[in-house]
mmCIF file of C-alpha atoms in Angstrom:
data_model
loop_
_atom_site.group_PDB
_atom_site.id
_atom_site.type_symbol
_atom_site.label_atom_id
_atom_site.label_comp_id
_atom_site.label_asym_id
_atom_site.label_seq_id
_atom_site.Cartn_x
_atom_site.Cartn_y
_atom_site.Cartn_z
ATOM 1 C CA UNK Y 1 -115.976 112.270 -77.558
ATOM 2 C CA UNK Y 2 -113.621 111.833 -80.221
ATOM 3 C CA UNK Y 3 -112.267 108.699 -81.179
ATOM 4 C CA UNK Y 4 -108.177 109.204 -80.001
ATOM 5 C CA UNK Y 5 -109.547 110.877 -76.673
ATOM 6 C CA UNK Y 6 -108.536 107.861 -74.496
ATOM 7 C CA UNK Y 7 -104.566 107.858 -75.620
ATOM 8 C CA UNK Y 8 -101.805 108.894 -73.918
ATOM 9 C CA UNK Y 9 -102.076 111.975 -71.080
ATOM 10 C CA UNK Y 10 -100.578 115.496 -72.808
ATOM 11 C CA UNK Y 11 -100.924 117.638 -69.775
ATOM 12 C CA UNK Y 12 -100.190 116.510 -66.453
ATOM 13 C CA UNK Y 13 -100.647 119.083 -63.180
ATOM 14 C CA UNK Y 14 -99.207 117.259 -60.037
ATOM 15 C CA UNK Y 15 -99.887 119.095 -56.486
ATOM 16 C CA UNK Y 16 -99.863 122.850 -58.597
ATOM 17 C CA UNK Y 17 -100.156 125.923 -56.125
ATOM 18 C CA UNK Y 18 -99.499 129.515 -56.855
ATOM 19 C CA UNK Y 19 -99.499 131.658 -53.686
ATOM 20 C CA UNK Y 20 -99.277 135.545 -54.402
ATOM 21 C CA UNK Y 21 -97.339 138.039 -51.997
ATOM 22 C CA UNK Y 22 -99.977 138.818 -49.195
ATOM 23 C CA UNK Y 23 -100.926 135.804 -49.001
ATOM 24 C CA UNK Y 24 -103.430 135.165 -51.607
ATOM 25 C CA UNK Y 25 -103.933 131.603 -52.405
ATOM 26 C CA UNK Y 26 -104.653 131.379 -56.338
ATOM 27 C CA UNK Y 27 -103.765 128.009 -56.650
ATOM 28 C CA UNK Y 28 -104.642 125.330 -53.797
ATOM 29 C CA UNK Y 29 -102.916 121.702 -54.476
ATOM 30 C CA UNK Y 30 -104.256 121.325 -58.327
ATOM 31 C CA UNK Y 31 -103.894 117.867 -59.825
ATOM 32 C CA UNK Y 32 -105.024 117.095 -62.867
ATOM 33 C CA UNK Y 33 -104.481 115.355 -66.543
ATOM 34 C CA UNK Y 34 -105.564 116.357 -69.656
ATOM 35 C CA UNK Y 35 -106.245 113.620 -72.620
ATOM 36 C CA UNK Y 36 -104.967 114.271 -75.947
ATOM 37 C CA UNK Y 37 -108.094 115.233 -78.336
ATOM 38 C CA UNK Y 38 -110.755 116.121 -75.341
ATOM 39 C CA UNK Y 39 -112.184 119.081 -74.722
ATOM 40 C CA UNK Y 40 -112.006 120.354 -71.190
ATOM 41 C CA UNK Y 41 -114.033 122.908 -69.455
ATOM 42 C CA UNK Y 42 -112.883 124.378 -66.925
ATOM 43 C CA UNK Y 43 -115.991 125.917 -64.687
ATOM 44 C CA UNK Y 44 -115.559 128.329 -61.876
ATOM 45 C CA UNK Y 45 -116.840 131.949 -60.371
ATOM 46 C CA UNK Y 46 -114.615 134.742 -60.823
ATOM 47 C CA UNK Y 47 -111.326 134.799 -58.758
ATOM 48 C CA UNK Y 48 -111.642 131.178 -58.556
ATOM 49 C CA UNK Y 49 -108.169 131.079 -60.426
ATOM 50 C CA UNK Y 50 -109.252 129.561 -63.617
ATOM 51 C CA UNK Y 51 -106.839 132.742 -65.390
ATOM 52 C CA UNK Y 52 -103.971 132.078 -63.185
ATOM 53 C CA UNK Y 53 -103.850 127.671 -63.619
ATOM 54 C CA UNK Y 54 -103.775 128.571 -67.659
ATOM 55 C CA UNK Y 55 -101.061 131.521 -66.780
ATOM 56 C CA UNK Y 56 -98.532 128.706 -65.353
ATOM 57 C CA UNK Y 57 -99.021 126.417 -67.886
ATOM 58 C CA UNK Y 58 -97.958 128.986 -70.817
ATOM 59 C CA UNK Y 59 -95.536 130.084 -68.157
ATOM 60 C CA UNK Y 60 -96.845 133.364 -67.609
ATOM 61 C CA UNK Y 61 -97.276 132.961 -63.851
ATOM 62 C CA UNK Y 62 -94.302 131.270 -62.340
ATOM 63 C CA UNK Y 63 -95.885 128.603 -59.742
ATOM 64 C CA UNK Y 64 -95.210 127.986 -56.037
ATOM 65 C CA UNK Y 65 -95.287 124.523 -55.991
ATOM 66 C CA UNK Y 66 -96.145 121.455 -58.301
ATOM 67 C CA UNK Y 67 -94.849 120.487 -61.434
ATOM 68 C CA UNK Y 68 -96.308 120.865 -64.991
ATOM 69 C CA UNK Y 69 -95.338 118.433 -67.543
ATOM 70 C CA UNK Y 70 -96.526 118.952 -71.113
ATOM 71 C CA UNK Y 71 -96.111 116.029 -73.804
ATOM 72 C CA UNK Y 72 -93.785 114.598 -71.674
ATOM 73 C CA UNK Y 73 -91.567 117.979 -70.786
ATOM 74 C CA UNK Y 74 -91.138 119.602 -67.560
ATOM 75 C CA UNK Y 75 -92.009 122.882 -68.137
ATOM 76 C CA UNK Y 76 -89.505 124.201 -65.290
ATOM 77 C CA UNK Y 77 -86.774 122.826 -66.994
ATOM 78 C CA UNK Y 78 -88.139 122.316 -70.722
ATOM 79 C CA UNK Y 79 -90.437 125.046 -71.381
ATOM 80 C CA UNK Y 80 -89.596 126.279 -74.611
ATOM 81 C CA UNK Y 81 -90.162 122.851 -75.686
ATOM 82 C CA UNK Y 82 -93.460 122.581 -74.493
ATOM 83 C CA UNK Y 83 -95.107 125.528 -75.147
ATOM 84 C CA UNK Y 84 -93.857 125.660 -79.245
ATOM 85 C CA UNK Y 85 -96.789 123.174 -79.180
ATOM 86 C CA UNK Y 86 -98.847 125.070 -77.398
ATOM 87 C CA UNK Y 87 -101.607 128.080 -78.327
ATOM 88 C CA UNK Y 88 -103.436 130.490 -76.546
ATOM 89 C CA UNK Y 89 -106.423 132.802 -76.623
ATOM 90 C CA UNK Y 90 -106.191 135.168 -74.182
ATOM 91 C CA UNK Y 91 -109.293 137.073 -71.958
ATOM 92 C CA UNK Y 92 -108.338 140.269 -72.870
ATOM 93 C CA UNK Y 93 -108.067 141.976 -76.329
ATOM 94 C CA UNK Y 94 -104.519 142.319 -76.227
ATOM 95 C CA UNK Y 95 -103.063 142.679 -79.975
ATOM 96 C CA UNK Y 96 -101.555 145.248 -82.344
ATOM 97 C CA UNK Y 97 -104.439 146.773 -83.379
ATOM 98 C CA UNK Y 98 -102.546 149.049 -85.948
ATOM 99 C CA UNK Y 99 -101.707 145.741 -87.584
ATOM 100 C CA UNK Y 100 -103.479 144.717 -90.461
ATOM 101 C CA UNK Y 101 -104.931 141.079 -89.793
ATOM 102 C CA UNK Y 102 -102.847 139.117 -92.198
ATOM 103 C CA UNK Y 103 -99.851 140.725 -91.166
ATOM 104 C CA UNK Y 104 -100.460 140.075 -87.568
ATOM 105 C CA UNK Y 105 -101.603 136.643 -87.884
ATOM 106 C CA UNK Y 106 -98.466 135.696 -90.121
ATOM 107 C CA UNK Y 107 -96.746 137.390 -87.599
ATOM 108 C CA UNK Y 108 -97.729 134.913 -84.614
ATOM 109 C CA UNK Y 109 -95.963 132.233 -86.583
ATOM 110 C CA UNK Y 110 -92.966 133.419 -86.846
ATOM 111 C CA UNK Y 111 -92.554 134.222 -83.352
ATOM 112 C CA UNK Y 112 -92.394 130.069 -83.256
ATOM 113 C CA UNK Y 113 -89.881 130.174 -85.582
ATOM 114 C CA UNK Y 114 -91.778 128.244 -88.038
ATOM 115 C CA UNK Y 115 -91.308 128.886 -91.589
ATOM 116 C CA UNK Y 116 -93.801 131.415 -93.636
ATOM 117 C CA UNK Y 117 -96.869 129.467 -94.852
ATOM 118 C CA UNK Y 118 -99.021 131.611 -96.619
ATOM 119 C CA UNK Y 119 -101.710 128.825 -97.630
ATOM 120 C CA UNK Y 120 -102.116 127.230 -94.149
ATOM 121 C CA UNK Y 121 -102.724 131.175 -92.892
ATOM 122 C CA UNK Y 122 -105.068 131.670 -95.773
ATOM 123 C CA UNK Y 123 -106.740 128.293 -94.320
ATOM 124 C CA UNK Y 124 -107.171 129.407 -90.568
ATOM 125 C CA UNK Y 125 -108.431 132.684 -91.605
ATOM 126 C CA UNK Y 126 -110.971 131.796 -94.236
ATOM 127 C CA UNK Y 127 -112.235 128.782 -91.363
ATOM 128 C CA UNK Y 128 -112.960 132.178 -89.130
ATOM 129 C CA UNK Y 129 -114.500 133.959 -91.529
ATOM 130 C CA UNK Y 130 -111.686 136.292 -91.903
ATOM 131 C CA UNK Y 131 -110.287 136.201 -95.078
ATOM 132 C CA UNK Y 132 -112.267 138.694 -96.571
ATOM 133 C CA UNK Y 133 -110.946 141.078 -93.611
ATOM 134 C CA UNK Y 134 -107.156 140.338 -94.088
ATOM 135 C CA UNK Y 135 -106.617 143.880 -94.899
ATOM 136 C CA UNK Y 136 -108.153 145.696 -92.601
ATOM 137 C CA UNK Y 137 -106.385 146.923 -89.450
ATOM 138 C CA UNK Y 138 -107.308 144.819 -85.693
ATOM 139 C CA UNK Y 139 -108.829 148.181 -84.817
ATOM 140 C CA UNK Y 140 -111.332 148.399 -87.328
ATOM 141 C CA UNK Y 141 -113.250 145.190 -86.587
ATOM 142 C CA UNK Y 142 -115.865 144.368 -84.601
ATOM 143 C CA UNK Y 143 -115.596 143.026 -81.221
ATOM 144 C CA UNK Y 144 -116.270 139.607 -82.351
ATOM 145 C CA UNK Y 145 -113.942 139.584 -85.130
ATOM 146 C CA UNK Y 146 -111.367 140.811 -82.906
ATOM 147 C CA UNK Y 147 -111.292 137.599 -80.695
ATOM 148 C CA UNK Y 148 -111.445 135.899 -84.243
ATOM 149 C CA UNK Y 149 -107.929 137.188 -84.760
ATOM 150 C CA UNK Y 150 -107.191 136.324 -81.148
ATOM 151 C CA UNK Y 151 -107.564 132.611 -82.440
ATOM 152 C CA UNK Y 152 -106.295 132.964 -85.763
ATOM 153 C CA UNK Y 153 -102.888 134.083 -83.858
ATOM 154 C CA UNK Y 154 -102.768 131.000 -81.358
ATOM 155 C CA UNK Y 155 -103.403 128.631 -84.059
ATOM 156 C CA UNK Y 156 -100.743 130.438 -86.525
ATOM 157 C CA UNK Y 157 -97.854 127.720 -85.271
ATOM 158 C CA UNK Y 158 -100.334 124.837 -85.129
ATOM 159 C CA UNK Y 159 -100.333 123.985 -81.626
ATOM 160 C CA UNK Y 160 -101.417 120.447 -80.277
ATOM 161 C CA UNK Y 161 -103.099 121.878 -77.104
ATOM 162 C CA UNK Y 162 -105.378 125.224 -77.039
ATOM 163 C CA UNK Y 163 -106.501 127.133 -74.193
ATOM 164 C CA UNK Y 164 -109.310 129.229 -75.043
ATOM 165 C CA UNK Y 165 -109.687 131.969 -71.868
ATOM 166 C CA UNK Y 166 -113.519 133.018 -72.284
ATOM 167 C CA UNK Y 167 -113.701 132.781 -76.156
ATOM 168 C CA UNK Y 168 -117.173 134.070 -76.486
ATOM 169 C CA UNK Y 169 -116.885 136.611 -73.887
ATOM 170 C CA UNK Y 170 -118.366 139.679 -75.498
ATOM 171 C CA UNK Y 171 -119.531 137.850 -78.986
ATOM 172 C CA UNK Y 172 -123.296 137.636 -80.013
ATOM 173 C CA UNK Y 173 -125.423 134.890 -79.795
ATOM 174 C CA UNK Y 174 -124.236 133.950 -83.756
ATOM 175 C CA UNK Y 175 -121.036 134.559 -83.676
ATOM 176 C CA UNK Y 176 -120.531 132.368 -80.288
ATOM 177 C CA UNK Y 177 -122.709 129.328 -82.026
ATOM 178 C CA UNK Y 178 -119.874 130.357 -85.725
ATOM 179 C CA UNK Y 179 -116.761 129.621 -82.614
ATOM 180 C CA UNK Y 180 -118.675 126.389 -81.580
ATOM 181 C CA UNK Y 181 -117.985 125.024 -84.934
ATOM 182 C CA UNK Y 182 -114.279 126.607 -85.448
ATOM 183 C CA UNK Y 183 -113.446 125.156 -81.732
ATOM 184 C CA UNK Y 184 -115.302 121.503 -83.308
ATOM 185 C CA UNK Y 185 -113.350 121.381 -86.412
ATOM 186 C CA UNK Y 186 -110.233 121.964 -84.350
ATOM 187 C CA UNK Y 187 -110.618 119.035 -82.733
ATOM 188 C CA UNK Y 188 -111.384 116.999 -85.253
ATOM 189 C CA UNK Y 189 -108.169 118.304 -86.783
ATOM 190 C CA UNK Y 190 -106.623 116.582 -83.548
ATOM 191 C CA UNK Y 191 -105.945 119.713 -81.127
ATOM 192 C CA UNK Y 192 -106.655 119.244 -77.585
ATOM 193 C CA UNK Y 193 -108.675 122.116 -76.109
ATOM 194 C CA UNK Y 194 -109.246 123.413 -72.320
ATOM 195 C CA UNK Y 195 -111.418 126.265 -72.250
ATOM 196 C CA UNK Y 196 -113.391 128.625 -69.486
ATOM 197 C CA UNK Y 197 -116.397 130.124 -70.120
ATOM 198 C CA UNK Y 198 -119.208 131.816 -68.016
ATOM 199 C CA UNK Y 199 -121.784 130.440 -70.570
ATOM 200 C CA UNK Y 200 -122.569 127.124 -69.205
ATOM 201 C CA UNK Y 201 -124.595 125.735 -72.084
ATOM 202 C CA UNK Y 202 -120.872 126.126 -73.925
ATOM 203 C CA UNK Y 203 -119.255 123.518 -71.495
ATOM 204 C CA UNK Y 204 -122.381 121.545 -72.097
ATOM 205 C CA UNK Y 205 -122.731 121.528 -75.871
ATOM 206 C CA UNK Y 206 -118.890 121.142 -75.992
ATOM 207 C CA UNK Y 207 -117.413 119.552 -73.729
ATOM 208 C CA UNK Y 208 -115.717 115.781 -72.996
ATOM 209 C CA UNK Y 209 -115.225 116.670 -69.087
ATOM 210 C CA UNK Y 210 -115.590 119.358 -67.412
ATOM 211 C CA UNK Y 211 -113.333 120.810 -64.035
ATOM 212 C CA UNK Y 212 -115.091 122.652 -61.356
ATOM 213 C CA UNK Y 213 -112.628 125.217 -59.512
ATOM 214 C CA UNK Y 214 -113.402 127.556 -56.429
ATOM 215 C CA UNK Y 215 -110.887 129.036 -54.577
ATOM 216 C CA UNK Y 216 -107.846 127.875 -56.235
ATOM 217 C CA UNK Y 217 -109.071 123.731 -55.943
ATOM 218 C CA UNK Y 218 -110.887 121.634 -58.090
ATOM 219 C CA UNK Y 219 -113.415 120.822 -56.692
ATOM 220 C CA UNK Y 220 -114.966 118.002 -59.098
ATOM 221 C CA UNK Y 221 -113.355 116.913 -62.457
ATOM 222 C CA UNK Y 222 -115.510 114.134 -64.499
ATOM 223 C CA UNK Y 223 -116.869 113.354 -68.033
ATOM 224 C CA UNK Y 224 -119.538 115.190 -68.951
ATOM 225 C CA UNK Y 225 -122.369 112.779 -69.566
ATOM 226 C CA UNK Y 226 -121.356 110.874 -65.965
ATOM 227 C CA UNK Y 227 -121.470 114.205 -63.767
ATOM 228 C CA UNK Y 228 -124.901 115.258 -65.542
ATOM 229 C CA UNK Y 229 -126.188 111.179 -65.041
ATOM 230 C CA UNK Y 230 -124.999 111.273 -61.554
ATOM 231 C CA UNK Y 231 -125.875 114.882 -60.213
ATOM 232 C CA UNK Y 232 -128.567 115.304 -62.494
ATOM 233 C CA UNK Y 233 -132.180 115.990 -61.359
ATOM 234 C CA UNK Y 234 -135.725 115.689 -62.953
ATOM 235 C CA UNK Y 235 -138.562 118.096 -62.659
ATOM 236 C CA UNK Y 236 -142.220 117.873 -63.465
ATOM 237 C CA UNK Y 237 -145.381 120.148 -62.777
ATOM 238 C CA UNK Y 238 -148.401 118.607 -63.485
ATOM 239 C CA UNK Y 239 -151.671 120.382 -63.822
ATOM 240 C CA UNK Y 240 -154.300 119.220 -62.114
ATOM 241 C CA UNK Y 241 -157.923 119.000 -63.277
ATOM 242 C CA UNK Y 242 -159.233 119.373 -59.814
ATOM 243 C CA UNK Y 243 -157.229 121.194 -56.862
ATOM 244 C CA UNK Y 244 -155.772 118.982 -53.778
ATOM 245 C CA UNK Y 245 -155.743 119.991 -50.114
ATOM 246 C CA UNK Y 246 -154.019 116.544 -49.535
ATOM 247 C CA UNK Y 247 -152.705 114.018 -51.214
ATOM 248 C CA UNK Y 248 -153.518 110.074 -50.932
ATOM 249 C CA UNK Y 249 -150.525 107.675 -49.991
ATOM 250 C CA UNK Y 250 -149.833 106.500 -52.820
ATOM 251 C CA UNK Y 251 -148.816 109.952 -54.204
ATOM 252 C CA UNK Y 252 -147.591 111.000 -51.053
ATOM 253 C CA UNK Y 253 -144.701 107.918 -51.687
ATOM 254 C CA UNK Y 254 -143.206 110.100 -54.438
ATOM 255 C CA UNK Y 255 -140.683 113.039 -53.687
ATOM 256 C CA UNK Y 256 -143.849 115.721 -55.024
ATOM 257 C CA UNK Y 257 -145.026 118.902 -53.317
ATOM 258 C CA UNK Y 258 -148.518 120.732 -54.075
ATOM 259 C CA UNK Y 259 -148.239 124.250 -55.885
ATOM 260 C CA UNK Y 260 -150.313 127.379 -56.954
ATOM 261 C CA UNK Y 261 -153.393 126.621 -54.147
ATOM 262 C CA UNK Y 262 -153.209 122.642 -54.925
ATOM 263 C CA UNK Y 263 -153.796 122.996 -58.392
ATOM 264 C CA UNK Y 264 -149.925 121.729 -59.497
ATOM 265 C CA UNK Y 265 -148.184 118.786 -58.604
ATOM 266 C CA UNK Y 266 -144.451 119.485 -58.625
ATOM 267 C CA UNK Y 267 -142.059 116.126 -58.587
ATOM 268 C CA UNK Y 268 -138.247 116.615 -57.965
ATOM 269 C CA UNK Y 269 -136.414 113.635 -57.732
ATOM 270 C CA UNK Y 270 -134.121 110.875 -60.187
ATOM 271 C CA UNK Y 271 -130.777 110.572 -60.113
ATOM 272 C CA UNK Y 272 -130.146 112.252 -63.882
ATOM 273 C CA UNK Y 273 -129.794 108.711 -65.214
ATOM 274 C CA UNK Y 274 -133.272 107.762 -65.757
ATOM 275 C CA UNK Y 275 -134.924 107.017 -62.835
ATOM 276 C CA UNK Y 276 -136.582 110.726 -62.811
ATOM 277 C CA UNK Y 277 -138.817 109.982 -66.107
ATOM 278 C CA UNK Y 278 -139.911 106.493 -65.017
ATOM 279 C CA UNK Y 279 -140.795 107.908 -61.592
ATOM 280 C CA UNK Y 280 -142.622 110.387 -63.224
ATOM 281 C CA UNK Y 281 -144.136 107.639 -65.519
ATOM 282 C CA UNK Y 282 -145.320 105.436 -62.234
ATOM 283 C CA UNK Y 283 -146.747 108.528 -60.657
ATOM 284 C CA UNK Y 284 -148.878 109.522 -63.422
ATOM 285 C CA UNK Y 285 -150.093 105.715 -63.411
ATOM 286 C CA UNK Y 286 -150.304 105.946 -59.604
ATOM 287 C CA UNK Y 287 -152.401 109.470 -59.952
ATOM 288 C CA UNK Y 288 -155.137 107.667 -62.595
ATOM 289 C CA UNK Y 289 -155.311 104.671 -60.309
ATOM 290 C CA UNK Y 290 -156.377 107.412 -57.789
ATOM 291 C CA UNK Y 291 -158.913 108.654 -60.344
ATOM 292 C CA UNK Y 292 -156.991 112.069 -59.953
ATOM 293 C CA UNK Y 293 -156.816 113.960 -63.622
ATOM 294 C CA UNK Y 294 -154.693 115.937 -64.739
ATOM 295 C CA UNK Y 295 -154.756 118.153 -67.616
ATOM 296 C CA UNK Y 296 -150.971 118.694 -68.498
ATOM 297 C CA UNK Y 297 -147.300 117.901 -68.012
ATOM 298 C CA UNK Y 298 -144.221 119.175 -68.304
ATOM 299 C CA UNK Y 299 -140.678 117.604 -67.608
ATOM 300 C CA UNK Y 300 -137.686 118.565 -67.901
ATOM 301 C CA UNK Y 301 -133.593 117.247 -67.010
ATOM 302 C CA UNK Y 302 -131.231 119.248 -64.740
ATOM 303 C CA UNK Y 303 -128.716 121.027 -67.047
ATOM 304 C CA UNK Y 304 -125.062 121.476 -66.291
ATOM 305 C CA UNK Y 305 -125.813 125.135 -65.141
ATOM 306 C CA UNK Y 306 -127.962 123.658 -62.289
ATOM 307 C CA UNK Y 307 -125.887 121.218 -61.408
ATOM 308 C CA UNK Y 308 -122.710 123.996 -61.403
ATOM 309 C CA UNK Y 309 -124.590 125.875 -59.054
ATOM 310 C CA UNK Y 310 -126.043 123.502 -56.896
ATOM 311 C CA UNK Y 311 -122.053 122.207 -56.180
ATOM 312 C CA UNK Y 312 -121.107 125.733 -55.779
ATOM 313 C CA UNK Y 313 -123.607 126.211 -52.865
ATOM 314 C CA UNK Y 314 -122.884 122.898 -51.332
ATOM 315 C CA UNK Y 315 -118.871 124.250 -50.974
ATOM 316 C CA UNK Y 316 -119.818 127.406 -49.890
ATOM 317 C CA UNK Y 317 -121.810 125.424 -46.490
ATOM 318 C CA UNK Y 318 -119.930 122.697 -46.362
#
């Protein structure tokens, strides 16, 4: 996490809802603050009205109830204040595509009413690999390049927070990994970032905390490393030299299951923070004490994708 992550709060959501005419509850009772220089993830299905919490905080979608309060302005009565410091990258491919990119990127600044700056432009475009397509009109790039420009634009007026609305969404494997690194040097550059995305191992390779919403309500919110430790789960499959029909006590004390005729041990247990491997380390032991061989073994840690949709099937019974 970066170093100036625990400082003062820049985004505070207090009780937010956003109910639409027929009754459609977008937004149930969302509470949350965001800490200058994270990066937040914000998880959820579709509809779960990840779209419509970043729409009321750049004041596209006018809340119900709450308040939002952005580096210390109330963005009911204060907005304009509060969102000159903030950028966005939209979902959708919404730009001029007749525009040339330079044009349309300089553009984006102005509309902040911040003076031209050719050499900071020239900076932000040659960090997306752009530069050598400031020429060309929107319409002519690639689909990838075009949510390039999406980002050049919402970093034109050098906002302090960035919400990044499914940045990869459509982008090769590459080109996602080449936005990891632009959305890393952004925040070592100081900018605060909340972003959704439906590819998990993003949040995980990214991400400070991370925000589970379903429904409209958050359903978890916690750092990273402390959800994985604590929701975590470890899995092993051994191979057995010689198939089971049952197994002694002492292996039958471990949270393990027989697989493929009795020829596989499976183990599922831990707690994400290290008691999985040593488990798996005493039942091994317990297994040669046994005089049971095995001829191979492979473990592996929960990842955040698992653990996403083991939560989202616990709300859906619950």
């Amino acid at each position: 996490m970066s170093s100036n992550s625990p400082a003062e709060p820049i985004l505070e959501l207090d009780g937010l809802s956003k109910v639409y005419p027929g009754g459609l509850k977008a937004l149930d009772d969302v509470s949350l603050t965001i800490r200058k220089g994270e990066i937040f993830a914000l998880l959820g299905p579709n509809g779960a009205g990840k779209t419509t919490l970043i729409g009321a905080i750049c004041g596209m979608v006018t809340p119900s109830g709450g308040t939002i309060h952005a580096f210390g302005h109330d963005m009911k009565t204060d907005w304009r204040k509060a969102r000159a410091r903030i950028g966005l990258v939209p979902q959708e491919l919404s730009t001029d595509m007749f525009e040339p990119v330079l044009r349309a990127v300089s553009y984006s600044r102005g509309l902040f009413g911040l003076a031209p700056d050719p050499t900071r432009i020239e900076e932000i475009l040659r960090s997306l690999s752009l530069w050598d397509k400031r020429d060309e009109r929107i319409m002519a790039l690639s689909g990838g390049m075009k949510r390039r420009v999406l980002v050049a634009k919402a970093l034109a007026h050098e906002p302090d927070l960035l919400f990044l609305d499914e940045p990869t969404a459509g982008v090769d494997v590459e080109l996602r990994k080449g936005m990891w690194r632009v959305i890393d040097e952004m925040r070592r550059r100081g900018v605060t970032i909340i972003l959704t995305t439906h590819y998990l191992e993003e949040a995980e390779e990214m991400a400070d905390r991370v925000g589970i919403i379903r429904a409209g309500r958050l359903v978890m919110v916690d750092d990273k490393d402390a959800m994985m430790a604590r929701l975590g789960r470890t899995e092993a499959h051994i191979r057995l030299a010689r198939p089971l029909t049952v197994l002694p006590p002492a292996i039958a004390r471990f949270p393990v299951e027989l697989e493929e005729g009795g020829s596989t041990l499976r183990y599922r247990g831990g707690d994400g923070a290290g008691k999985g491997k040593q488990e798996v380390a005493a039942l091994t032991k317990a297994l040669l004490a046994e005089h049971i061989d095995y001829t191979a073994i492979d473990v592996r840690e929960s990842s955040l994708e698992e653990i996403f949709v083991t939560l989202l099937g616990e709300e859906e019974t619950a």
